[in-house]
Short mmCIF file of C-alpha atoms and ligand atoms in Angstrom, two decimals:
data_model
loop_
_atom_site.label_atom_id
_atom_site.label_comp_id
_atom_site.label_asym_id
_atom_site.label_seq_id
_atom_site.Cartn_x
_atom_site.Cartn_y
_atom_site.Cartn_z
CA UNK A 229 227.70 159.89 82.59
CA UNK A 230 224.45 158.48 81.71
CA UNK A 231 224.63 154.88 83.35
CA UNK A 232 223.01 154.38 86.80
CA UNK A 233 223.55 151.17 88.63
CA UNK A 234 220.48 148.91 91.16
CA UNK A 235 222.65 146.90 93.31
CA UNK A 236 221.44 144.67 96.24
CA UNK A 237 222.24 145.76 99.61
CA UNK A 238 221.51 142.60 101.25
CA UNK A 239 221.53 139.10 100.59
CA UNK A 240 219.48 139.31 98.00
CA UNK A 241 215.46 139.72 97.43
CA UNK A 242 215.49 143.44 98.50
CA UNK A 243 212.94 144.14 95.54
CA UNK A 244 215.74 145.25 92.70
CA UNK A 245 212.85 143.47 90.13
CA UNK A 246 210.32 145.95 91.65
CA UNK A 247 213.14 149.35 91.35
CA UNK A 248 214.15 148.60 88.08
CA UNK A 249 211.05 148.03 86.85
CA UNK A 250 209.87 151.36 88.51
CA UNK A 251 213.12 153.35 87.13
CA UNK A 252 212.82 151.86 83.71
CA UNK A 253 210.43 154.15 82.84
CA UNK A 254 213.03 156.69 82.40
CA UNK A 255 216.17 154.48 80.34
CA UNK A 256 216.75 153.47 77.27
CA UNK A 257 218.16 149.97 78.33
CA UNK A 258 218.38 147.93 81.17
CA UNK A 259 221.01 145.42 81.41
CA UNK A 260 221.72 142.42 83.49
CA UNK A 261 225.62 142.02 84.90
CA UNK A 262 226.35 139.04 86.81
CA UNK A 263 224.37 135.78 88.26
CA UNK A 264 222.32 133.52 86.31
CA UNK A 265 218.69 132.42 86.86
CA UNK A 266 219.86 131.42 90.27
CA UNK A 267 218.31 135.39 90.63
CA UNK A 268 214.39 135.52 90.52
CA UNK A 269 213.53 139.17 90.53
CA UNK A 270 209.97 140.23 90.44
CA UNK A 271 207.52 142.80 88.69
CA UNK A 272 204.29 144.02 89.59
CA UNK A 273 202.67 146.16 87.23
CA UNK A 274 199.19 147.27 84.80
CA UNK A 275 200.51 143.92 82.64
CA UNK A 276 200.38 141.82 85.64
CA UNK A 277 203.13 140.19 88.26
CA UNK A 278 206.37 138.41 86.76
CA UNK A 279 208.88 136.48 87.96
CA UNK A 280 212.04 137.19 86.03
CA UNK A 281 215.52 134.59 86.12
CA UNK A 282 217.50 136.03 83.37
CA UNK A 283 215.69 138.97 81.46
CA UNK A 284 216.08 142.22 82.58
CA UNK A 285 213.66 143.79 84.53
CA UNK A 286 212.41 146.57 82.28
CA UNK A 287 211.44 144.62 79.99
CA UNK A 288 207.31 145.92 80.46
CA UNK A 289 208.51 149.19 79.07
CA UNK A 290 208.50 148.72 75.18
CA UNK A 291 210.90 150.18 73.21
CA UNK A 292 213.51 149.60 76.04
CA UNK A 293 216.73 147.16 75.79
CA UNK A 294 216.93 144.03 77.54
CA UNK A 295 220.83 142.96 77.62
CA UNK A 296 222.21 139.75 78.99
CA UNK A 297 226.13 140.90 79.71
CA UNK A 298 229.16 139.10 79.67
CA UNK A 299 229.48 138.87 83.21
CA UNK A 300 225.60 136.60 83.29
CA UNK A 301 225.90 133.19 83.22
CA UNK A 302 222.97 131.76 80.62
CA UNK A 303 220.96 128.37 81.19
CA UNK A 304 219.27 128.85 77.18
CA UNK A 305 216.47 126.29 78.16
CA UNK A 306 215.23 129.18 81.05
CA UNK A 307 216.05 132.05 78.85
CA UNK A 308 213.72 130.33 75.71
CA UNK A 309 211.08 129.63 78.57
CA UNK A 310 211.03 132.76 79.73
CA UNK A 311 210.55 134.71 76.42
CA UNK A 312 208.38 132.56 75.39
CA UNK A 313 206.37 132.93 78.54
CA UNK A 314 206.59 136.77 77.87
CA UNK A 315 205.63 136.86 74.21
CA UNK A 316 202.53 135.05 75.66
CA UNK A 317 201.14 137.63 77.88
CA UNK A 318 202.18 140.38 75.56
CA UNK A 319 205.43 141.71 76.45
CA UNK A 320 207.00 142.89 73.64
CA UNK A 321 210.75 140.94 74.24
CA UNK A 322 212.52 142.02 70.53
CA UNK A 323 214.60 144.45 72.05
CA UNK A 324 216.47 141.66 74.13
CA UNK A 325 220.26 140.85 73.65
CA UNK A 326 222.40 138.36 75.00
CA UNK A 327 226.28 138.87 74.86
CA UNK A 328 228.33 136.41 72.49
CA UNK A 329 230.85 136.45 75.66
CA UNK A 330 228.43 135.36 78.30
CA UNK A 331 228.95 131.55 79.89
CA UNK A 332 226.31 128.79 78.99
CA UNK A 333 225.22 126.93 82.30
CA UNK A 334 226.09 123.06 80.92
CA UNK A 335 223.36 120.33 82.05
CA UNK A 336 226.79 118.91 84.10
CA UNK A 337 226.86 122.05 85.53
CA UNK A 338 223.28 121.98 87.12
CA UNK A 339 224.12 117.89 88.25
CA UNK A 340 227.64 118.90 90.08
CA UNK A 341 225.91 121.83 91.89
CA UNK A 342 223.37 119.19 93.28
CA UNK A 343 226.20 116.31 93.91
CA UNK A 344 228.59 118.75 95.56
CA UNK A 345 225.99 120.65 98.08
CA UNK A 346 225.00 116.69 98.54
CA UNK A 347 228.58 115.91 99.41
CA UNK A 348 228.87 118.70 101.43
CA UNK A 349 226.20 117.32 104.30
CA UNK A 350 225.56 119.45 106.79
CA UNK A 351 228.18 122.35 105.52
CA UNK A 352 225.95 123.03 102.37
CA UNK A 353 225.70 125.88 100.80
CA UNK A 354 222.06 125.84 100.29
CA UNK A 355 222.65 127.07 97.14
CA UNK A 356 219.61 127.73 94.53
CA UNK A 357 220.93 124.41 92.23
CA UNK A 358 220.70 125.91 89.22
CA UNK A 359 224.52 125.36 88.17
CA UNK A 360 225.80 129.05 88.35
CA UNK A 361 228.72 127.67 91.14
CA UNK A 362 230.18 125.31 88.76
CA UNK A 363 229.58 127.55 85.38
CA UNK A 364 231.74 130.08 86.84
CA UNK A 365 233.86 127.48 88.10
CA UNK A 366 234.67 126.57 84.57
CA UNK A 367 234.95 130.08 83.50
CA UNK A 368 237.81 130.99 85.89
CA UNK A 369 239.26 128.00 85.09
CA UNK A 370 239.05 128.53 81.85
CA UNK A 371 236.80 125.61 80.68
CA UNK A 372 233.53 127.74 80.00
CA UNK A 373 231.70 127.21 76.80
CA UNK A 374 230.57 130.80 75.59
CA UNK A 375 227.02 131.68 74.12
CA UNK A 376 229.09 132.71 71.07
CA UNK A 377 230.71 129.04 70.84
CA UNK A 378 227.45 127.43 70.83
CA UNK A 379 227.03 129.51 67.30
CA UNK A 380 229.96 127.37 65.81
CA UNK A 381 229.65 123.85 66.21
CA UNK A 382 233.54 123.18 64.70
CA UNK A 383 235.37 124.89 67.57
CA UNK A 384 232.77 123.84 70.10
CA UNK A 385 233.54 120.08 69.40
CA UNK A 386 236.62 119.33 70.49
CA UNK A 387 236.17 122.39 73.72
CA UNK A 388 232.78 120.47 74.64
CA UNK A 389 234.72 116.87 73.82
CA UNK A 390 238.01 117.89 75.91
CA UNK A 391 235.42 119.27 79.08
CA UNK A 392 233.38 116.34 79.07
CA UNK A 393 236.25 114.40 80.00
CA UNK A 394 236.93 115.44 82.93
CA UNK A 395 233.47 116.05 84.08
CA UNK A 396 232.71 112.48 83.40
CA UNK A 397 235.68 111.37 85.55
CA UNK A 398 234.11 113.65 88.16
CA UNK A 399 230.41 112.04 87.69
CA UNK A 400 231.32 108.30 87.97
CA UNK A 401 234.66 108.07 89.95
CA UNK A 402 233.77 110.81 92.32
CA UNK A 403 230.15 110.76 92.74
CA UNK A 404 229.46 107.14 91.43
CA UNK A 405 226.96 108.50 88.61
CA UNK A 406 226.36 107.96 85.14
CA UNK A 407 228.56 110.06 82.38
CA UNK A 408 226.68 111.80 80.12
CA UNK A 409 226.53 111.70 76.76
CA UNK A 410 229.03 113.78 74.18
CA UNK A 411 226.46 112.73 71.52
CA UNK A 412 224.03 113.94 73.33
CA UNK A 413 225.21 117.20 74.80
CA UNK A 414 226.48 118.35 71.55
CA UNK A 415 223.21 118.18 69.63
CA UNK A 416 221.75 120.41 72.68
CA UNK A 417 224.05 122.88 71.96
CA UNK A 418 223.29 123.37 68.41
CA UNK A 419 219.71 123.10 69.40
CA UNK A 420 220.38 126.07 71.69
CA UNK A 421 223.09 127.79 69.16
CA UNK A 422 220.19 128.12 66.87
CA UNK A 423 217.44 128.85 69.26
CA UNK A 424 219.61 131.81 70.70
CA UNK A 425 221.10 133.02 67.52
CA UNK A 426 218.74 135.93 66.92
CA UNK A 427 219.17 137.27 70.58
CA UNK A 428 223.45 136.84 70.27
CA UNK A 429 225.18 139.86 70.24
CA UNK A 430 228.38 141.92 71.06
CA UNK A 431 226.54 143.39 73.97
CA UNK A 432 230.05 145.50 75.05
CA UNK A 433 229.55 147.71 71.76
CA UNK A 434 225.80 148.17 72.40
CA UNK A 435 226.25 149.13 75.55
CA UNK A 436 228.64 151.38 74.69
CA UNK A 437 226.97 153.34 71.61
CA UNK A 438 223.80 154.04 73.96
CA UNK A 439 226.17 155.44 76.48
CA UNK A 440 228.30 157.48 73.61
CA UNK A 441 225.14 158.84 71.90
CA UNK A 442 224.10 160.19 76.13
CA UNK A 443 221.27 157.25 76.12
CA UNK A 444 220.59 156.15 79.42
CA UNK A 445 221.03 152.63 80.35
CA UNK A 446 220.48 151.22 84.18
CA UNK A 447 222.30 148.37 85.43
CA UNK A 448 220.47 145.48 86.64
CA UNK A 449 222.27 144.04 89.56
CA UNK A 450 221.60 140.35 91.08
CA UNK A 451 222.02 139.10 94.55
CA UNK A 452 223.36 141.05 96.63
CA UNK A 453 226.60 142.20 98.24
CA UNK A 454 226.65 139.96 101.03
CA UNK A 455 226.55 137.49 98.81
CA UNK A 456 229.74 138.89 96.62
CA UNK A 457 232.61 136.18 96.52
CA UNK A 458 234.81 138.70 97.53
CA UNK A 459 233.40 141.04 100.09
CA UNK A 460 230.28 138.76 100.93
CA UNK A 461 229.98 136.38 104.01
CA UNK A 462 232.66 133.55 102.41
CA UNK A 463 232.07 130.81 101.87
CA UNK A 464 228.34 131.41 102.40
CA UNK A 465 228.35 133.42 98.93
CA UNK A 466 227.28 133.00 95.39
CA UNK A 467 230.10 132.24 92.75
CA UNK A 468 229.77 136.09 91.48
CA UNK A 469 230.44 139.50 92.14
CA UNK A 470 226.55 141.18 92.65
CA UNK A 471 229.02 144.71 93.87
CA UNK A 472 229.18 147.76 91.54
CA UNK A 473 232.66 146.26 90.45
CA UNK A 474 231.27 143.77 89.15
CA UNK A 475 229.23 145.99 86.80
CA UNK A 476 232.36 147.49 84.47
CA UNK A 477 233.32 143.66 84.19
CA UNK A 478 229.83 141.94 83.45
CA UNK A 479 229.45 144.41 80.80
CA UNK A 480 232.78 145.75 79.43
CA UNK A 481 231.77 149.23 80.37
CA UNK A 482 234.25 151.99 82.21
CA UNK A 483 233.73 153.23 85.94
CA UNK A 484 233.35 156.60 84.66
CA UNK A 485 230.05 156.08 82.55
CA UNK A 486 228.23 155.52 86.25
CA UNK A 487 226.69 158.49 87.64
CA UNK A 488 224.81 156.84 90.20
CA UNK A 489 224.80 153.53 92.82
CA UNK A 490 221.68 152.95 94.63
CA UNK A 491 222.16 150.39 97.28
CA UNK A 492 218.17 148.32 97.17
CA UNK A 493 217.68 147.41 101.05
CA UNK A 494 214.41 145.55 102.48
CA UNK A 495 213.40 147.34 105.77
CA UNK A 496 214.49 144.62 107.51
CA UNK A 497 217.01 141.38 106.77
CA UNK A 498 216.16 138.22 104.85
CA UNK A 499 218.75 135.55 103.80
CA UNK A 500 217.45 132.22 101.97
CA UNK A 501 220.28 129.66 102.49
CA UNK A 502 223.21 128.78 104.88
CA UNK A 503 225.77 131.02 106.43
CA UNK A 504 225.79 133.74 108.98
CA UNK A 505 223.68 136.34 109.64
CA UNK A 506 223.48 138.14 113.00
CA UNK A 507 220.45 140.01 113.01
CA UNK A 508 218.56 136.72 112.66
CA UNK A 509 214.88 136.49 114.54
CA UNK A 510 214.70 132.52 115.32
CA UNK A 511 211.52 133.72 117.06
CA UNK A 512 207.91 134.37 116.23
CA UNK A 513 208.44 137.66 115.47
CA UNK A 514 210.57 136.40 112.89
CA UNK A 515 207.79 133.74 111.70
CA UNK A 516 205.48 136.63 111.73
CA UNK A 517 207.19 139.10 109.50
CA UNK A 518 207.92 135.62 107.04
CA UNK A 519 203.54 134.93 106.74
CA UNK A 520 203.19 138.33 106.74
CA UNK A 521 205.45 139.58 104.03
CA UNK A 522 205.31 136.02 102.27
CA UNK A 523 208.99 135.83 102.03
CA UNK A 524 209.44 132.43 100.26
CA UNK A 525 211.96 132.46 97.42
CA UNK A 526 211.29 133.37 94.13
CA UNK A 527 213.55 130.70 92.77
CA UNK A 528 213.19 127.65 94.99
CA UNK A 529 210.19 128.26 96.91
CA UNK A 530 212.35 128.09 100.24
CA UNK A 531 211.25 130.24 103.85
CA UNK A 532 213.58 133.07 103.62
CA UNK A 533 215.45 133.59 107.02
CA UNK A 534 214.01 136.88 108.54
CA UNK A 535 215.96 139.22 110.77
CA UNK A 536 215.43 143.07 111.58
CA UNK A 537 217.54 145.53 109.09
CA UNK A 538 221.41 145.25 109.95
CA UNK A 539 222.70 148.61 109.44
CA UNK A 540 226.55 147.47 110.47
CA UNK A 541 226.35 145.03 107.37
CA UNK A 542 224.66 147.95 105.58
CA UNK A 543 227.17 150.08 106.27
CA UNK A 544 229.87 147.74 104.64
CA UNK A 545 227.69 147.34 102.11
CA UNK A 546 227.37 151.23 101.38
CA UNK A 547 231.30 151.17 101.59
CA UNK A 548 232.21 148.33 98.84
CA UNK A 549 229.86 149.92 96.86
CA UNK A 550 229.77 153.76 97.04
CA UNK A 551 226.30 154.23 96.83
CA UNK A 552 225.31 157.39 96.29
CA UNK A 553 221.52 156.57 97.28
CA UNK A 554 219.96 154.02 99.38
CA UNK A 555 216.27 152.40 97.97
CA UNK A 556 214.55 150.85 101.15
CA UNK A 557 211.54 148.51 100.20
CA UNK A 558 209.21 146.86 101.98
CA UNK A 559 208.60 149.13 104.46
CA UNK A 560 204.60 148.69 104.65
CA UNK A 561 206.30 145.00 106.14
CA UNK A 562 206.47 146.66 109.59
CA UNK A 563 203.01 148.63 109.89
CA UNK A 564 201.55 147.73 112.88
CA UNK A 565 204.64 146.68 114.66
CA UNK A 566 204.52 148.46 118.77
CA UNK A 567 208.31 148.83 118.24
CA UNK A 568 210.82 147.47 115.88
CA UNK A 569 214.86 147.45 115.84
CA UNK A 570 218.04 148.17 114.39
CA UNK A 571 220.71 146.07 114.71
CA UNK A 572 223.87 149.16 115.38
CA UNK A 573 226.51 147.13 116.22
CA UNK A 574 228.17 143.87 116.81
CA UNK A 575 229.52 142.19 120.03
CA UNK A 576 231.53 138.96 120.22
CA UNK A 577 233.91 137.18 122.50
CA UNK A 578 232.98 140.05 124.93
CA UNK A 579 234.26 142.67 122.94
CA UNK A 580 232.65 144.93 120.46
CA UNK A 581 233.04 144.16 116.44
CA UNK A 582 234.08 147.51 115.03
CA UNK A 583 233.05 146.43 111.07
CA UNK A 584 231.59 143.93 109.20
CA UNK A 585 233.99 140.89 109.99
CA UNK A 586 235.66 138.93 106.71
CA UNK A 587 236.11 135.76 108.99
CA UNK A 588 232.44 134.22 108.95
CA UNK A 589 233.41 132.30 112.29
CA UNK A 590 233.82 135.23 113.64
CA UNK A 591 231.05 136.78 111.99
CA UNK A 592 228.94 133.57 112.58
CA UNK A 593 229.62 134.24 116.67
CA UNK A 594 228.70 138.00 116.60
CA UNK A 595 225.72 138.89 118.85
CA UNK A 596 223.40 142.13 117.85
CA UNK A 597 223.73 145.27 119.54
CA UNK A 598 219.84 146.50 119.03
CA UNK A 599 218.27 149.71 118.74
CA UNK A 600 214.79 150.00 119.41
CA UNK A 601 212.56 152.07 117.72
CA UNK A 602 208.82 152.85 118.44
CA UNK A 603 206.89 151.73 115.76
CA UNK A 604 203.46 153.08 114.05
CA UNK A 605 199.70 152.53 113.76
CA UNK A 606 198.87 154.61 110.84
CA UNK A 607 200.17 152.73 107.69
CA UNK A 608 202.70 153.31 104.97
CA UNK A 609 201.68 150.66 103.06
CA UNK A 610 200.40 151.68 99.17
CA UNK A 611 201.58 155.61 100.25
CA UNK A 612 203.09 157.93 97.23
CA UNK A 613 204.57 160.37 99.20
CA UNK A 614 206.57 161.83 101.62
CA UNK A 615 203.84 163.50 103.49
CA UNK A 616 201.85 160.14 104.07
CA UNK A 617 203.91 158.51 106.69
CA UNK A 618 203.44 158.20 109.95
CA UNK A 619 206.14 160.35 111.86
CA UNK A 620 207.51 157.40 113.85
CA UNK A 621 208.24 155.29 110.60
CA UNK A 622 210.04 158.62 108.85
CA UNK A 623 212.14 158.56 111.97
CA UNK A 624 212.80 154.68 111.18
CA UNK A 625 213.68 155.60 107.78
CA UNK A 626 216.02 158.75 108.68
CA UNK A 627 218.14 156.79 111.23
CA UNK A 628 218.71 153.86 109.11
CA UNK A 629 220.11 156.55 106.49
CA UNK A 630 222.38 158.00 109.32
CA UNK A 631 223.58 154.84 110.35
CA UNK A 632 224.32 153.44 106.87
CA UNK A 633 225.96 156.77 105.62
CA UNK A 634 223.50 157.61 102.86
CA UNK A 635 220.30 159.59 101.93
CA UNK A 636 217.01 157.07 100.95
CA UNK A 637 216.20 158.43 97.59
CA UNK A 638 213.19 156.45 97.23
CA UNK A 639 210.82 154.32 99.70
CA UNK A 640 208.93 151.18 98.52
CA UNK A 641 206.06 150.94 100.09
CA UNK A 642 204.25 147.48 98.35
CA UNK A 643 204.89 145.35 95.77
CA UNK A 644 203.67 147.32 92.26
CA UNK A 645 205.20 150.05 90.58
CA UNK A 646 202.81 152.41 91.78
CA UNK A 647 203.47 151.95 95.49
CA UNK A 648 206.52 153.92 95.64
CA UNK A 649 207.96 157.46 97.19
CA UNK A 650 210.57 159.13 95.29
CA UNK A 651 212.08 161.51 98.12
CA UNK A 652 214.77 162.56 95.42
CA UNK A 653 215.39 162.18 91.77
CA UNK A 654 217.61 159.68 91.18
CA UNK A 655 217.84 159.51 87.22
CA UNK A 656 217.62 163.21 85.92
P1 LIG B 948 214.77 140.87 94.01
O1 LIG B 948 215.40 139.53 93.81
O2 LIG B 948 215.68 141.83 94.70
O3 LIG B 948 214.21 141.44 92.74
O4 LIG B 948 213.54 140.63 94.99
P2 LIG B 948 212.44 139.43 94.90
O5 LIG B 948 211.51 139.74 93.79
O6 LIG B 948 213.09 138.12 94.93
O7 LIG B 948 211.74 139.59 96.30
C1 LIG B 948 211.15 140.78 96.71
C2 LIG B 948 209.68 140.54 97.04
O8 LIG B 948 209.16 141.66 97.68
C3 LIG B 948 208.81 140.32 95.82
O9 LIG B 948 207.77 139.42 96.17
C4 LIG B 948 208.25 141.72 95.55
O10 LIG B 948 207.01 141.69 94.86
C5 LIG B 948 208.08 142.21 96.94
N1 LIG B 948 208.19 143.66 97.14
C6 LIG B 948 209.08 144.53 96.60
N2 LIG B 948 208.94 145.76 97.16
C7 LIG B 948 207.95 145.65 98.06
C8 LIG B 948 207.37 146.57 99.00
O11 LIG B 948 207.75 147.72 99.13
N3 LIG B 948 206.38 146.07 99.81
C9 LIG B 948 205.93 144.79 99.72
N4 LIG B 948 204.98 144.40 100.54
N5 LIG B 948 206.47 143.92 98.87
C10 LIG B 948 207.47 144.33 98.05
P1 LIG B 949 218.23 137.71 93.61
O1 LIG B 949 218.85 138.31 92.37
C1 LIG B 949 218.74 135.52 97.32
C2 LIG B 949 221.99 132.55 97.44
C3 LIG B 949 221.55 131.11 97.58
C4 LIG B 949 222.73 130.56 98.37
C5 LIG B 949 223.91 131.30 97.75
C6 LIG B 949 224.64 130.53 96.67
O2 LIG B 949 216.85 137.22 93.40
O3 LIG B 949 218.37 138.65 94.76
P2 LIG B 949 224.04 129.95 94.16
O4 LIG B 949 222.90 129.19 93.55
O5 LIG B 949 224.15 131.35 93.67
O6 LIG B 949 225.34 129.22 94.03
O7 LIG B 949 223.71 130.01 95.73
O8 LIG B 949 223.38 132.49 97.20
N1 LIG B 949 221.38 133.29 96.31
C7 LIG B 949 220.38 134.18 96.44
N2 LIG B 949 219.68 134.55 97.53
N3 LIG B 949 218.51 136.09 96.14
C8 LIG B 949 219.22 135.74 95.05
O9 LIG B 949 219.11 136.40 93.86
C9 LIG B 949 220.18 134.71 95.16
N4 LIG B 949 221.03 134.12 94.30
C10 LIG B 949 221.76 133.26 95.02
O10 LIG B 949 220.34 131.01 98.29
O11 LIG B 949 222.65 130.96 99.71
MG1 LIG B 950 215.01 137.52 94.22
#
């Protein structure tokens, strides 16, 4: 059972970029499942820091498999960028795949995700505007143009001609703006067809022979669960699903291949865009921990919102995903704090909130029930090992594993690769 998954815990930005590229060390492949470069995960290592949209983050380790899965939604203009940005400062990037059955994100894809959040006004989504929404849109609805169709121009024609037709009538009689061009459009995608044609593969069978012949491959998750457009805060969710289901789809692998689920956390909350979030600090505290830790997207640039770590939502989270380990980063964030807190539980409408609500007005009107903590002088920050930290922030650390149901198998204590605790092997 040689596949182990990295799924976000959160809302995204708990460091997965940072864990994978840590774990990496010891798989043969890492593969990305689900989102597009709406994801910006990052890397800090001896080659330097990098900001990574749509290849997997293990790509520093040569010799180890990047895969693009089905389930990943593929601007090629980012992807070409990004290798290309790679090959530049020496990262070896000819091990990278992407699958034949992954969705292409269509320039009218990128315009309707700006038109519609537009349209929306205030109720926006605040999504990242890179067109994943509307790509999988057209995938469920069964109007996606494949990686693998931009490979052969005669049935892409009349798919890309019959599309275009209604997302023209949705440009100018909807939102008043220019139609694009079919002339155009198609000669992009043979421009991309050819530019991706070395990376296209059926990514399902690799996947599958590395797992057959016992290699070891770690799944590279994106977003995070409270973001899942199932079991995430709907509608304030991405268009995928960032939960370990979401893994066997995006990849065309079987639930039985994963030995492991580690849940990525941040010591605290962040959330970049709308939609509730009930351990949110709208207080200098708040605006503290955002200077301090520099939490600005990696995408967009945007403030993330800041709150202190949920553990009801994490609990749900630990739940949809049956994580069998919990990574907490970040926790060098809090050094210096006199206390710090836990939100345990959720009041609203005068009565307590037993579990994470589904109905986000409801969710959006839930008050925190706070635990606080005394916090620590000494610092974690840049410590290896169990033994370095301070005994009140091991006490933060073991009650946020009670309360979410599951041990930390490994503590992130800064950015690079080297600034991290492994409290329990997580990949034999
Ligand atoms: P991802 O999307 O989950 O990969 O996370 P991002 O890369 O978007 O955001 C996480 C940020 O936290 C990045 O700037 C990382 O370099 C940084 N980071 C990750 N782990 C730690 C940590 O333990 N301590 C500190 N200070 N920064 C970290
Ligand atoms: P990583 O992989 C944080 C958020 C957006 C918005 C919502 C919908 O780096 O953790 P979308 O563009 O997906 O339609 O936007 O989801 N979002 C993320 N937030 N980290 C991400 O990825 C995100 N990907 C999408 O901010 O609220
Ligand atoms: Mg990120």
């Amino acid at each position: 059972m040689p596949a182990y998954a990295v799924i976000g815990g959160q809302w995204g930005d708990e460091g997965k970029g940072k864990i994978i590229d840590y774990l990496a060390e010891r798989v043969d492949a890492v593969v990305r499942f689900a989102g597009g470069n709406n994801a910006g995960h990052t890397v800090v290592n001896d080659s330097g820091t990098f900001q990574l949209h749509l290849v997997p983050s293990g790509i520093c380790w040569k010799g180890v498999y990047g895969i693009i899965g089905n389930g990943v939604v593929v601007s090629p203009d980012v992807l070409m960028n990004e290798l290309q940005e790679l090959d530049r400062r020496g990262v070896d990037t000819s091990n990278l795949y992407v699958s034949e059955r992954a969705h292409v994100i269509m320039p009218y894809h990128v315009l309707l995700d700006g038109l519609e959040e537009e349209a929306r006004g205030e109720d926006a989504i605040g999504t990242t505007g890179r067109g994943v929404g509307p790509a999988y849109l057209d995938k469920v609805g069964r109007a996606g143009i494949r990686v693998g169709d931009l490979l052969d121009p005669e049935s892409l024609a009349p798919r890309l001609k019959q599309t275009l037709k209604f997302k023209n009538a949705l440009i100018t009689k909807i939102y008043g703006r220019e139609a694009l061009s079919e002339d155009e459009l198609m000669a992009t995608c043979l421009e991309w067809g050819e530019m991706l044609r070395p990376y296209v593969r059926a990514t399902e069978e690799i996947v599958r022979d590395l797992l057959d012949q016992d290699k070891k491959v770690l799944l590279e998750g994106a977003q995070g669960t409270l973001l899942d457009i199932d079991h995430g805060s709907y509608p304030f969710v991405t268009s995928s699903s960032p939960t370990i289901g979401g893994a066997c789809t995006g990849l065309g692998i079987d639930p039985h291949c994963i030995a492991g689920v580690l849940g990525v956390f941040k010591a605290y909350s962040t959330r970049v865009g709308s939609g509730p979030m009930p351990s949110e600090l709208n207080d200098s505290i708040g605006d503290g921990i955002r200077e301090k830790a520099q939490e600005f997207g990696t995408t967009t640039g945007r403030a993330r919102r800041i709150g202190w770590f949920d553990a009801v939502a994490g609990k749900y989270s630990r739940l949809v995903n049956g994580f069998t380990g919990m990574v907490l980063t970040r926790l060098d964030i809090l050094d210096g704090f006199s206390s710090v807190k836990i939100c345990i539980g959720y009041r609203a409408d005068g009565k307590v909130v037993e579990r994470f609500p589904a109905n986000t007005g409801l969710l959006a009107r839930c008050e925190p029930v706070w635990e606080e903590h005394p916090g620590w002088d000494q610092p974690t920050a840049s410590a290896t090992s169990i033994s370095q930290l301070p005994e009140n922030a091991l006490k933060y650390v073991k009650r946020i594993e009670e309360l979410v149901g599951c041990p930390v198998q490994i503590i992130s204590t800064g950015p690079s690769r080297a600034e991290t605790i492994l409290v329990e092997t997580v990949i034999p």
